[in-house]
CSV table of C-alpha atoms in Angstrom, one decimal:
chain,number,residue,atom,x,y,z
A,1,ALA,CA,42.4,12.1,15.9
A,2,HIS,CA,42.1,8.3,17.1
A,3,THR,CA,45.2,6.9,19.4
A,4,VAL,CA,47.0,3.8,19.5
A,5,ARG,CA,50.0,4.3,21.7
A,6,ARG,CA,53.0,2.3,19.6
A,7,GLU,CA,55.4,-0.5,20.4
A,8,LEU,CA,58.8,-1.0,18.7
A,9,GLY,CA,58.5,-4.0,16.3
A,10,PHE,CA,54.5,-3.9,16.1
A,11,PHE,CA,52.6,-3.1,12.6
A,12,LYS,CA,48.9,-2.2,13.7
A,13,ILE,CA,46.4,-2.3,10.8
A,14,ILE,CA,42.7,-1.9,10.8
A,15,SER,CA,40.2,-2.7,9.2
A,16,THR,CA,37.3,-0.5,8.7
A,17,ASN,CA,34.2,-0.5,6.2
A,18,THR,CA,33.4,4.4,5.5
A,19,THR,CA,30.0,3.8,3.9
A,20,SER,CA,32.1,7.0,1.3
A,21,LEU,CA,35.0,8.5,1.9
A,22,VAL,CA,34.8,10.2,-1.4
A,23,LYS,CA,33.2,12.8,1.4
A,24,PRO,CA,35.5,14.6,3.1
A,25,SER,CA,33.5,14.4,6.0
A,26,THR,CA,34.9,11.3,6.4
A,27,HIS,CA,38.1,11.9,5.7
A,28,GLY,CA,39.5,13.1,9.5
A,29,GLU,CA,38.1,9.9,11.0
A,30,VAL,CA,39.5,7.1,8.1
A,31,PHE,CA,42.6,9.9,8.1
A,32,GLY,CA,43.6,9.9,11.5
A,33,TRP,CA,44.2,7.3,13.2
A,34,GLN,CA,47.3,6.2,13.9
A,35,VAL,CA,48.5,2.6,13.0
A,36,ASP,CA,50.5,1.7,9.9
A,37,ALA,CA,47.9,0.6,7.4
A,38,GLN,CA,44.1,-0.1,6.0
A,39,ALA,CA,42.4,-2.1,4.6
A,40,VAL,CA,38.7,-0.3,3.4
A,41,GLN,CA,35.4,-1.0,2.3
A,42,GLU,CA,32.6,1.3,1.0
A,43,ALA,CA,35.2,3.1,-1.1
A,44,LYS,CA,33.1,4.3,-3.7
A,45,ALA,CA,35.6,6.3,-5.5
A,46,ASP,CA,35.2,6.8,-9.4
A,47,GLN,CA,38.1,7.2,-11.1
A,48,SER,CA,37.7,11.0,-10.0
A,49,GLY,CA,37.0,10.0,-7.0
A,50,LEU,CA,40.8,8.4,-6.7
A,51,LYS,CA,42.2,11.2,-7.8
A,52,GLY,CA,40.4,12.8,-5.3
A,53,LEU,CA,41.6,10.5,-2.5
A,54,ARG,CA,45.0,10.1,-3.8
A,55,ALA,CA,45.3,14.1,-3.0
A,56,ALA,CA,43.5,14.0,0.1
A,57,ALA,CA,45.7,11.1,1.9
A,58,GLY,CA,49.0,12.4,0.8
A,59,LEU,CA,48.9,15.7,2.8
A,60,ARG,CA,47.9,13.7,5.4
A,61,GLY,CA,50.8,10.6,5.0
A,62,TRP,CA,49.0,8.4,3.2
A,63,HIS,CA,49.3,6.5,0.1
A,64,ILE,CA,47.2,4.9,-1.3
A,65,SER,CA,46.4,0.9,-3.6
A,66,ALA,CA,42.7,1.2,-4.8
A,67,GLY,CA,41.2,-2.0,-6.6
A,68,LYS,CA,40.0,-1.2,-9.3
A,69,PRO,CA,37.5,2.7,-9.8
A,70,LEU,CA,33.7,2.0,-9.4
A,71,GLU,CA,31.3,3.6,-12.8
A,72,ARG,CA,29.3,6.4,-12.1
A,73,GLN,CA,25.2,5.5,-13.5
A,74,LEU,CA,22.9,6.8,-14.2
A,75,VAL,CA,19.9,7.4,-11.7
A,76,ASP,CA,16.1,7.7,-12.4
A,77,MET,CA,15.4,10.1,-9.2
A,78,GLU,CA,11.5,11.0,-7.5
A,79,ASP,CA,11.3,14.1,-9.4
A,80,GLY,CA,11.0,13.1,-12.5
A,81,THR,CA,14.8,13.7,-13.1
A,82,THR,CA,18.8,11.7,-13.3
A,83,ARG,CA,21.3,11.9,-11.2
A,84,SER,CA,24.5,10.5,-12.1
A,85,THR,CA,26.2,8.4,-8.8
A,86,THR,CA,29.6,6.3,-8.1
A,87,PRO,CA,27.2,3.1,-6.5
A,88,TRP,CA,27.9,1.3,-3.0
A,89,GLY,CA,31.0,-0.9,-2.5
A,90,GLY,CA,35.0,-0.6,-3.9
A,91,ALA,CA,37.6,-1.2,-1.7
A,92,LEU,CA,41.4,0.5,-1.3
A,93,CYS,CA,44.2,0.1,1.0
A,94,LEU,CA,46.1,2.8,3.0
A,95,SER,CA,49.3,3.0,4.3
A,96,ARG,CA,51.5,5.0,6.2
A,97,ARG,CA,55.1,3.3,4.7
A,98,PHE,CA,55.4,4.7,0.6
A,99,VAL,CA,54.7,1.4,-1.2
A,100,GLN,CA,55.6,1.5,-4.8
A,101,ALA,CA,54.6,-1.2,-7.5
A,102,GLU,CA,54.6,-1.5,-11.8
A,103,PRO,CA,50.9,-2.5,-12.6
A,104,LEU,CA,50.3,-5.8,-13.0
A,105,THR,CA,51.1,-6.9,-16.2
A,106,GLU,CA,50.2,-10.6,-16.0
A,107,LEU,CA,47.5,-11.3,-13.9
A,108,SER,CA,45.5,-15.4,-13.0
A,109,GLU,CA,41.9,-15.4,-13.8
A,110,ASP,CA,41.7,-15.6,-10.1
A,111,GLU,CA,43.5,-12.3,-10.1
A,112,LEU,CA,41.0,-10.5,-13.0
A,113,LEU,CA,37.8,-12.0,-11.1
A,114,LEU,CA,39.1,-10.6,-8.0
A,115,TRP,CA,40.0,-6.9,-10.0
A,116,ASP,CA,36.4,-7.1,-12.4
A,117,SER,CA,34.5,-7.9,-9.3
A,118,LYS,CA,35.5,-4.1,-7.8
A,119,ARG,CA,35.4,-5.4,-4.0
A,120,PHE,CA,39.4,-5.9,-3.7
A,121,ALA,CA,42.6,-4.2,-2.9
A,122,THR,CA,45.4,-5.2,-2.5
A,123,MET,CA,49.2,-4.3,-1.1
A,124,ALA,CA,52.5,-5.4,-0.8
A,125,HIS,CA,53.6,-3.4,2.5
A,126,PRO,CA,57.0,-3.5,3.4
A,127,PHE,CA,58.6,-3.9,7.8
A,128,GLU,CA,60.5,-2.3,9.3
A,129,ASP,CA,64.3,-2.4,7.4
A,130,GLY,CA,62.2,-2.7,3.3
A,131,LYS,CA,63.5,-5.7,2.4
A,132,HIS,CA,60.5,-7.9,4.3
A,133,PHE,CA,56.7,-6.7,3.0
A,134,GLY,CA,54.1,-8.2,3.3
A,135,PHE,CA,50.5,-8.4,1.4
A,136,ILE,CA,47.5,-6.8,3.1
A,137,ASP,CA,43.8,-7.2,1.4
A,138,SER,CA,40.5,-5.3,1.2
A,139,LEU,CA,37.9,-7.8,-0.4
A,140,TYR,CA,34.5,-6.4,0.5
A,141,LEU,CA,32.0,-9.2,-0.1
A,142,PRO,CA,28.6,-9.1,-0.9
A,143,SER,CA,26.2,-8.9,2.2
A,144,GLY,CA,23.0,-11.0,1.6
A,145,SER,CA,21.4,-14.2,2.1
A,146,ASP,CA,19.7,-15.0,-1.0
A,147,TYR,CA,21.4,-17.7,-3.8
A,148,ALA,CA,22.6,-15.6,-6.0
A,149,THR,CA,24.4,-13.5,-3.8
A,150,LYS,CA,26.2,-16.8,-1.3
A,151,GLN,CA,27.6,-18.4,-4.6
A,152,GLU,CA,29.5,-14.6,-5.7
A,153,ARG,CA,30.8,-14.9,-2.3
A,154,ARG,CA,32.0,-18.3,-1.9
A,155,ARG,CA,33.3,-17.7,-5.6
A,156,LEU,CA,34.8,-14.5,-4.8
A,157,LEU,CA,36.4,-16.5,-1.5
A,158,GLN,CA,37.4,-19.5,-3.4
A,159,ALA,CA,39.2,-17.0,-6.2
A,160,TYR,CA,41.1,-15.6,-2.7
A,161,PHE,CA,41.9,-17.9,-1.5
A,162,ARG,CA,43.2,-19.7,-4.4
A,163,VAL,CA,45.5,-16.1,-5.4
A,164,THR,CA,46.7,-16.3,-1.4
A,165,LYS,CA,47.9,-20.3,-2.1
A,166,ALA,CA,50.2,-19.1,-5.1
A,167,ARG,CA,51.4,-16.4,-2.7
A,168,LYS,CA,53.9,-19.6,-0.7
A,169,GLN,CA,55.9,-17.9,2.3
A,170,VAL,CA,54.5,-14.2,2.2
A,171,PRO,CA,52.8,-13.3,5.7
A,172,MET,CA,49.2,-11.9,4.5
A,173,VAL,CA,46.2,-9.3,6.1
A,174,LEU,CA,43.0,-9.8,4.5
């Protein structure tokens, strides 16, 4: 497991790309970090995968705030068979502190855009005494240099910055 020197008054957070947090082989690495919170990209989790992740994370003292689950896809294999697989992508946030949040019932257009992209997760994380909090956001932007990918990155970033502007004076980490 990774070790981090604990200092009173410091909040430790990391951002990581897991390539697939659903695989149990990655759990030791990701859940082994001695930090307060994590912003995770490439969780590669559908609804069933998120259920398993919540259980595995809970056993290791982590709480999950997940983005929109990915949908399984049928893929034709070279041998002529068809296989169900979860595509690359997904985002979630992990916290050592219990975070109880009600599902949002009214989302702005920008929040809906980010949620539907399946590339965004957010968590309102309590600090020290629990009377103060900050947002931890995981925004996994598409990679590539073609025009369509650049436009999608721009669209998601613009939506994200409009969402953060509406948060006023609340601290946040992306």
